[in-house]
GROMACS .gro file of C-alpha atoms in nm:
model
  295
    1UNK     CA    1   7.958  -5.270  -1.016
    2UNK     CA    2   7.777  -5.029  -0.892
    3UNK     CA    3   7.591  -4.754  -1.171
    4UNK     CA    4   7.810  -4.426  -1.152
    5UNK     CA    5   7.709  -4.143  -1.329
    6UNK     CA    6   7.906  -3.892  -1.513
    7UNK     CA    7   7.892  -3.646  -1.264
    8UNK     CA    8   8.078  -3.499  -0.965
    9UNK     CA    9   8.216  -3.207  -0.829
   10UNK     CA   10   8.526  -3.348  -0.488
   11UNK     CA   11   8.777  -3.031  -0.342
   12UNK     CA   12   9.079  -3.203  -0.140
   13UNK     CA   13   9.373  -2.975   0.010
   14UNK     CA   14   9.720  -3.027   0.239
   15UNK     CA   15   9.952  -2.894   0.368
   16UNK     CA   16  10.385  -3.053   0.241
   17UNK     CA   17  10.694  -2.880   0.498
   18UNK     CA   18  10.696  -2.559   0.293
   19UNK     CA   19  10.391  -2.625   0.052
   20UNK     CA   20  10.030  -2.547   0.056
   21UNK     CA   21   9.799  -2.706  -0.216
   22UNK     CA   22   9.466  -2.826  -0.318
   23UNK     CA   23   9.244  -2.989  -0.618
   24UNK     CA   24   8.945  -2.889  -0.753
   25UNK     CA   25   8.746  -3.159  -0.952
   26UNK     CA   26   8.448  -3.141  -1.158
   27UNK     CA   27   8.295  -3.367  -1.374
   28UNK     CA   28   8.053  -3.428  -1.649
   29UNK     CA   29   7.834  -3.576  -1.934
   30UNK     CA   30   8.133  -3.684  -2.172
   31UNK     CA   31   8.203  -3.955  -2.520
   32UNK     CA   32   8.526  -4.086  -2.370
   33UNK     CA   33   8.721  -3.938  -2.060
   34UNK     CA   34   8.882  -3.636  -2.088
   35UNK     CA   35   9.085  -3.474  -1.829
   36UNK     CA   36   9.159  -3.119  -1.910
   37UNK     CA   37   9.463  -3.008  -1.654
   38UNK     CA   38   9.578  -2.681  -1.520
   39UNK     CA   39   9.833  -2.687  -1.332
   40UNK     CA   40  10.095  -2.395  -1.175
   41UNK     CA   41  10.394  -2.326  -1.322
   42UNK     CA   42  10.721  -2.590  -1.275
   43UNK     CA   43  10.466  -2.895  -1.102
   44UNK     CA   44  10.463  -3.040  -1.454
   45UNK     CA   45  10.632  -3.345  -1.273
   46UNK     CA   46  10.245  -3.426  -1.175
   47UNK     CA   47  10.061  -3.493  -1.466
   48UNK     CA   48  10.178  -3.810  -1.588
   49UNK     CA   49  10.040  -3.979  -1.273
   50UNK     CA   50   9.810  -3.808  -1.180
   51UNK     CA   51   9.627  -3.828  -1.582
   52UNK     CA   52   9.737  -4.303  -1.566
   53UNK     CA   53   9.550  -4.220  -1.171
   54UNK     CA   54   9.277  -4.112  -1.411
   55UNK     CA   55   9.262  -4.346  -1.673
   56UNK     CA   56   9.261  -4.693  -1.397
   57UNK     CA   57   8.982  -4.505  -1.170
   58UNK     CA   58   8.682  -4.379  -1.363
   59UNK     CA   59   8.607  -4.465  -1.834
   60UNK     CA   60   8.391  -4.235  -1.943
   61UNK     CA   61   8.347  -3.821  -1.887
   62UNK     CA   62   8.495  -3.481  -1.940
   63UNK     CA   63   8.661  -3.406  -1.637
   64UNK     CA   64   8.872  -3.037  -1.515
   65UNK     CA   65   9.099  -3.031  -1.215
   66UNK     CA   66   9.304  -2.749  -1.138
   67UNK     CA   67   9.624  -2.748  -0.864
   68UNK     CA   68   9.716  -2.474  -0.737
   69UNK     CA   69   9.993  -2.486  -0.505
   70UNK     CA   70  10.138  -2.211  -0.226
   71UNK     CA   71  10.474  -2.210  -0.120
   72UNK     CA   72  10.324  -2.064   0.202
   73UNK     CA   73  10.664  -2.078   0.486
   74UNK     CA   74  10.901  -1.941   0.239
   75UNK     CA   75  11.072  -1.561   0.421
   76UNK     CA   76  11.266  -1.337   0.267
   77UNK     CA   77  11.591  -1.272   0.221
   78UNK     CA   78  11.785  -0.945   0.263
   79UNK     CA   79  12.092  -0.918   0.086
   80UNK     CA   80  12.285  -0.594   0.043
   81UNK     CA   81  12.502  -0.558  -0.232
   82UNK     CA   82  12.891  -0.389  -0.068
   83UNK     CA   83  13.044  -0.383  -0.351
   84UNK     CA   84  12.741  -0.140  -0.526
   85UNK     CA   85  12.690   0.047  -0.218
   86UNK     CA   86  13.056   0.139  -0.170
   87UNK     CA   87  13.112   0.272  -0.490
   88UNK     CA   88  12.830   0.479  -0.414
   89UNK     CA   89  12.960   0.691  -0.069
   90UNK     CA   90  13.278   0.710  -0.241
   91UNK     CA   91  13.155   0.839  -0.459
   92UNK     CA   92  12.988   1.099  -0.263
   93UNK     CA   93  13.276   1.189  -0.061
   94UNK     CA   94  13.428   1.281  -0.364
   95UNK     CA   95  13.132   1.437  -0.458
   96UNK     CA   96  12.981   1.620  -0.140
   97UNK     CA   97  13.304   1.889  -0.136
   98UNK     CA   98  13.149   2.008  -0.482
   99UNK     CA   99  12.740   2.136  -0.406
  100UNK     CA  100  12.788   2.164  -0.114
  101UNK     CA  101  12.568   1.853  -0.064
  102UNK     CA  102  12.443   1.734   0.376
  103UNK     CA  103  12.538   1.329   0.396
  104UNK     CA  104  12.347   0.990   0.223
  105UNK     CA  105  12.079   0.903   0.451
  106UNK     CA  106  11.998   0.540   0.470
  107UNK     CA  107  11.692   0.514   0.340
  108UNK     CA  108  11.856   0.682   0.044
  109UNK     CA  109  12.151   0.545   0.010
  110UNK     CA  110  11.920   0.178   0.069
  111UNK     CA  111  11.609   0.265  -0.197
  112UNK     CA  112  11.930   0.286  -0.529
  113UNK     CA  113  11.918   0.035  -0.743
  114UNK     CA  114  12.132  -0.262  -0.705
  115UNK     CA  115  12.229  -0.130  -0.370
  116UNK     CA  116  11.962  -0.412  -0.170
  117UNK     CA  117  11.796  -0.668  -0.361
  118UNK     CA  118  11.493  -0.902  -0.145
  119UNK     CA  119  11.524  -1.240  -0.259
  120UNK     CA  120  11.283  -1.510  -0.122
  121UNK     CA  121  11.499  -1.832   0.055
  122UNK     CA  122  11.597  -2.086  -0.217
  123UNK     CA  123  11.404  -2.366  -0.252
  124UNK     CA  124  11.438  -2.700  -0.144
  125UNK     CA  125  11.547  -2.951  -0.410
  126UNK     CA  126  11.384  -3.239  -0.131
  127UNK     CA  127  11.086  -3.079  -0.042
  128UNK     CA  128  11.011  -2.999  -0.367
  129UNK     CA  129  10.950  -3.351  -0.512
  130UNK     CA  130  10.776  -3.457  -0.127
  131UNK     CA  131  10.548  -3.216  -0.195
  132UNK     CA  132  10.519  -3.352  -0.548
  133UNK     CA  133  10.523  -3.636  -0.443
  134UNK     CA  134  10.177  -3.535  -0.163
  135UNK     CA  135  10.025  -3.346  -0.425
  136UNK     CA  136   9.983  -3.704  -0.616
  137UNK     CA  137   9.848  -3.864  -0.353
  138UNK     CA  138   9.641  -3.615  -0.212
  139UNK     CA  139   9.472  -3.617  -0.604
  140UNK     CA  140   9.476  -4.041  -0.501
  141UNK     CA  141   9.235  -3.975  -0.254
  142UNK     CA  142   8.997  -3.630  -0.440
  143UNK     CA  143   8.976  -3.881  -0.720
  144UNK     CA  144   8.827  -4.125  -0.566
  145UNK     CA  145   8.659  -3.884  -0.345
  146UNK     CA  146   8.499  -3.756  -0.705
  147UNK     CA  147   8.443  -4.202  -0.788
  148UNK     CA  148   8.190  -4.156  -0.462
  149UNK     CA  149   7.992  -3.918  -0.587
  150UNK     CA  150   7.927  -4.021  -0.923
  151UNK     CA  151   7.841  -4.323  -0.781
  152UNK     CA  152   7.596  -4.175  -0.522
  153UNK     CA  153   7.451  -4.043  -0.834
  154UNK     CA  154   7.448  -4.352  -1.044
  155UNK     CA  155   7.225  -4.466  -0.731
  156UNK     CA  156   6.952  -4.253  -0.744
  157UNK     CA  157   7.018  -4.200  -1.142
  158UNK     CA  158   6.939  -4.601  -1.217
  159UNK     CA  159   6.615  -4.609  -0.982
  160UNK     CA  160   6.520  -4.328  -1.242
  161UNK     CA  161   6.645  -4.508  -1.588
  162UNK     CA  162   6.421  -4.911  -1.449
  163UNK     CA  163   6.119  -4.616  -1.392
  164UNK     CA  164   6.095  -4.583  -1.746
  165UNK     CA  165   6.208  -4.964  -1.882
  166UNK     CA  166   5.885  -5.016  -1.622
  167UNK     CA  167   5.751  -4.857  -1.804
  168UNK     CA  168   5.790  -4.909  -2.162
  169UNK     CA  169   5.763  -5.206  -2.098
  170UNK     CA  170   5.401  -5.141  -1.975
  171UNK     CA  171   5.327  -4.950  -2.305
  172UNK     CA  172   5.471  -5.308  -2.488
  173UNK     CA  173   5.213  -5.498  -2.265
  174UNK     CA  174   4.926  -5.186  -2.346
  175UNK     CA  175   5.010  -5.270  -2.787
  176UNK     CA  176   5.010  -5.647  -2.732
  177UNK     CA  177   4.674  -5.658  -2.554
  178UNK     CA  178   4.459  -5.324  -2.795
  179UNK     CA  179   4.155  -5.531  -2.935
  180UNK     CA  180   4.265  -5.310  -3.233
  181UNK     CA  181   4.600  -5.621  -3.267
  182UNK     CA  182   4.373  -5.923  -3.252
  183UNK     CA  183   4.322  -6.118  -3.546
  184UNK     CA  184   3.950  -6.130  -3.545
  185UNK     CA  185   3.983  -5.755  -3.488
  186UNK     CA  186   4.182  -5.718  -3.780
  187UNK     CA  187   3.991  -5.974  -3.928
  188UNK     CA  188   3.656  -5.746  -3.943
  189UNK     CA  189   3.852  -5.487  -4.048
  190UNK     CA  190   4.010  -5.588  -4.325
  191UNK     CA  191   3.666  -5.791  -4.417
  192UNK     CA  192   3.464  -5.562  -4.391
  193UNK     CA  193   3.643  -5.283  -4.640
  194UNK     CA  194   3.719  -5.564  -4.911
  195UNK     CA  195   3.286  -5.594  -4.880
  196UNK     CA  196   3.334  -5.151  -4.966
  197UNK     CA  197   3.558  -5.213  -5.269
  198UNK     CA  198   3.319  -5.552  -5.391
  199UNK     CA  199   3.033  -5.263  -5.358
  200UNK     CA  200   3.174  -5.107  -5.541
  201UNK     CA  201   3.258  -5.193  -5.841
  202UNK     CA  202   3.265  -5.570  -5.908
  203UNK     CA  203   3.591  -5.520  -6.122
  204UNK     CA  204   3.782  -5.670  -5.842
  205UNK     CA  205   3.836  -6.053  -5.734
  206UNK     CA  206   3.720  -6.182  -5.508
  207UNK     CA  207   4.049  -6.374  -5.447
  208UNK     CA  208   4.273  -6.219  -5.484
  209UNK     CA  209   4.155  -5.939  -5.238
  210UNK     CA  210   4.135  -6.154  -4.968
  211UNK     CA  211   4.499  -6.238  -5.009
  212UNK     CA  212   4.616  -5.840  -5.057
  213UNK     CA  213   4.450  -5.797  -4.741
  214UNK     CA  214   4.609  -6.199  -4.603
  215UNK     CA  215   4.947  -5.972  -4.669
  216UNK     CA  216   4.855  -5.675  -4.609
  217UNK     CA  217   4.727  -5.814  -4.241
  218UNK     CA  218   5.130  -5.985  -4.201
  219UNK     CA  219   5.229  -5.710  -4.209
  220UNK     CA  220   5.093  -5.539  -3.970
  221UNK     CA  221   5.176  -5.721  -3.701
  222UNK     CA  222   5.366  -5.585  -3.501
  223UNK     CA  223   5.464  -5.977  -3.330
  224UNK     CA  224   5.771  -5.911  -3.322
  225UNK     CA  225   5.860  -5.565  -3.229
  226UNK     CA  226   5.717  -5.627  -2.927
  227UNK     CA  227   5.949  -5.924  -2.851
  228UNK     CA  228   6.232  -5.725  -2.935
  229UNK     CA  229   6.095  -5.468  -2.742
  230UNK     CA  230   6.070  -5.713  -2.426
  231UNK     CA  231   6.449  -5.857  -2.507
  232UNK     CA  232   6.574  -5.476  -2.501
  233UNK     CA  233   6.395  -5.373  -2.188
  234UNK     CA  234   6.517  -5.707  -2.012
  235UNK     CA  235   6.875  -5.652  -2.133
  236UNK     CA  236   6.882  -5.333  -2.049
  237UNK     CA  237   6.772  -5.416  -1.610
  238UNK     CA  238   7.010  -5.715  -1.644
  239UNK     CA  239   7.289  -5.420  -1.730
  240UNK     CA  240   7.198  -5.158  -1.428
  241UNK     CA  241   7.248  -5.484  -1.240
  242UNK     CA  242   7.578  -5.515  -1.298
  243UNK     CA  243   7.649  -5.185  -1.313
  244UNK     CA  244   7.960  -5.066  -1.370
  245UNK     CA  245   8.099  -4.846  -1.732
  246UNK     CA  246   7.748  -4.976  -1.868
  247UNK     CA  247   7.649  -4.641  -2.032
  248UNK     CA  248   7.780  -4.715  -2.464
  249UNK     CA  249   7.567  -4.991  -2.438
  250UNK     CA  250   7.269  -4.827  -2.275
  251UNK     CA  251   7.272  -4.589  -2.544
  252UNK     CA  252   7.347  -4.890  -2.765
  253UNK     CA  253   6.961  -5.078  -2.687
  254UNK     CA  254   6.768  -4.702  -2.627
  255UNK     CA  255   6.863  -4.705  -3.038
  256UNK     CA  256   6.744  -5.072  -3.059
  257UNK     CA  257   6.416  -4.967  -2.810
  258UNK     CA  258   6.312  -4.598  -3.001
  259UNK     CA  259   6.373  -4.815  -3.318
  260UNK     CA  260   6.071  -5.070  -3.320
  261UNK     CA  261   5.881  -4.776  -3.157
  262UNK     CA  262   5.926  -4.618  -3.429
  263UNK     CA  263   5.810  -4.896  -3.660
  264UNK     CA  264   5.582  -4.986  -3.459
  265UNK     CA  265   5.412  -4.642  -3.460
  266UNK     CA  266   5.420  -4.716  -3.821
  267UNK     CA  267   5.238  -5.075  -3.850
  268UNK     CA  268   4.941  -4.920  -3.662
  269UNK     CA  269   4.691  -4.932  -3.826
  270UNK     CA  270   4.447  -4.880  -3.478
  271UNK     CA  271   4.393  -4.507  -3.328
  272UNK     CA  272   4.436  -4.689  -2.991
  273UNK     CA  273   4.757  -4.868  -3.118
  274UNK     CA  274   4.928  -4.573  -3.317
  275UNK     CA  275   4.872  -4.363  -2.946
  276UNK     CA  276   5.015  -4.605  -2.700
  277UNK     CA  277   5.320  -4.654  -3.000
  278UNK     CA  278   5.372  -4.280  -2.909
  279UNK     CA  279   5.337  -4.328  -2.575
  280UNK     CA  280   5.617  -4.529  -2.587
  281UNK     CA  281   5.830  -4.334  -2.838
  282UNK     CA  282   5.820  -4.064  -2.555
  283UNK     CA  283   5.916  -4.288  -2.248
  284UNK     CA  284   6.222  -4.371  -2.478
  285UNK     CA  285   6.312  -4.062  -2.490
  286UNK     CA  286   6.282  -4.020  -2.218
  287UNK     CA  287   6.484  -4.308  -2.107
  288UNK     CA  288   6.778  -4.219  -2.398
  289UNK     CA  289   6.824  -3.832  -2.246
  290UNK     CA  290   6.888  -3.933  -1.914
  291UNK     CA  291   7.168  -4.286  -2.033
  292UNK     CA  292   7.368  -4.008  -2.152
  293UNK     CA  293   7.397  -3.980  -1.804
  294UNK     CA  294   7.558  -4.286  -1.670
  295UNK     CA  295   7.978  -4.349  -1.710
   0.00000   0.00000   0.00000
């Protein structure tokens, strides 16, 4: 399966009978799958199938889907209320002799409230159902286009993540080969510290100091941290190779990588190893930031 980003945009439109519709979908990062729909009044029938299609297609992301519909071919219908018109004319004829008024004009009569009404052609139930089906099918095509864009973004994202993992692996290898963590260097450093303490006071027990030095050297060893770093890097590479909705798993591995980097810095008793640990933490943070974009 391809690796997918959570960011994308897609747009599509179509016509069904007298209806012209347009879908517009935007997708950004999200902890789960969240779809916010904006539908025109009276088009609630498409909501359930649209949400079902989204859940079938995507695993994560915050989506905003907007539907606009226009009934472009609706023709106006003019209706004259004959009863009201006759009543107005009768009243005009009755009042005309008393006021010596001119006969009423056509535009004046039609302007009177209730004489003429303008409305759209009544909506066909069959046309409406066909339009709803077309809108739902159109959404499926648009969300498929969104998936394509997210996968295209995911390809680039996968290359970035692989580069970051390469950086982490290289730093872990540098730490492993650091002269400061080699047994001889650790032994020499501890021996020097013990000699300094013994020279300053005869109250220290040499045997006890050597025992404590062995414990300190054991606690300062970062072999386990380096092994776990290598294991996490290998697992992350495997997930990226598999693809699919792996964002949550990668986020967990990023947390584990950060934990090992912190422990390495805490155990480091050498300047070079400390600097490598700090670089490692920065590389892990860059990896974690990019993981937030993965579906």
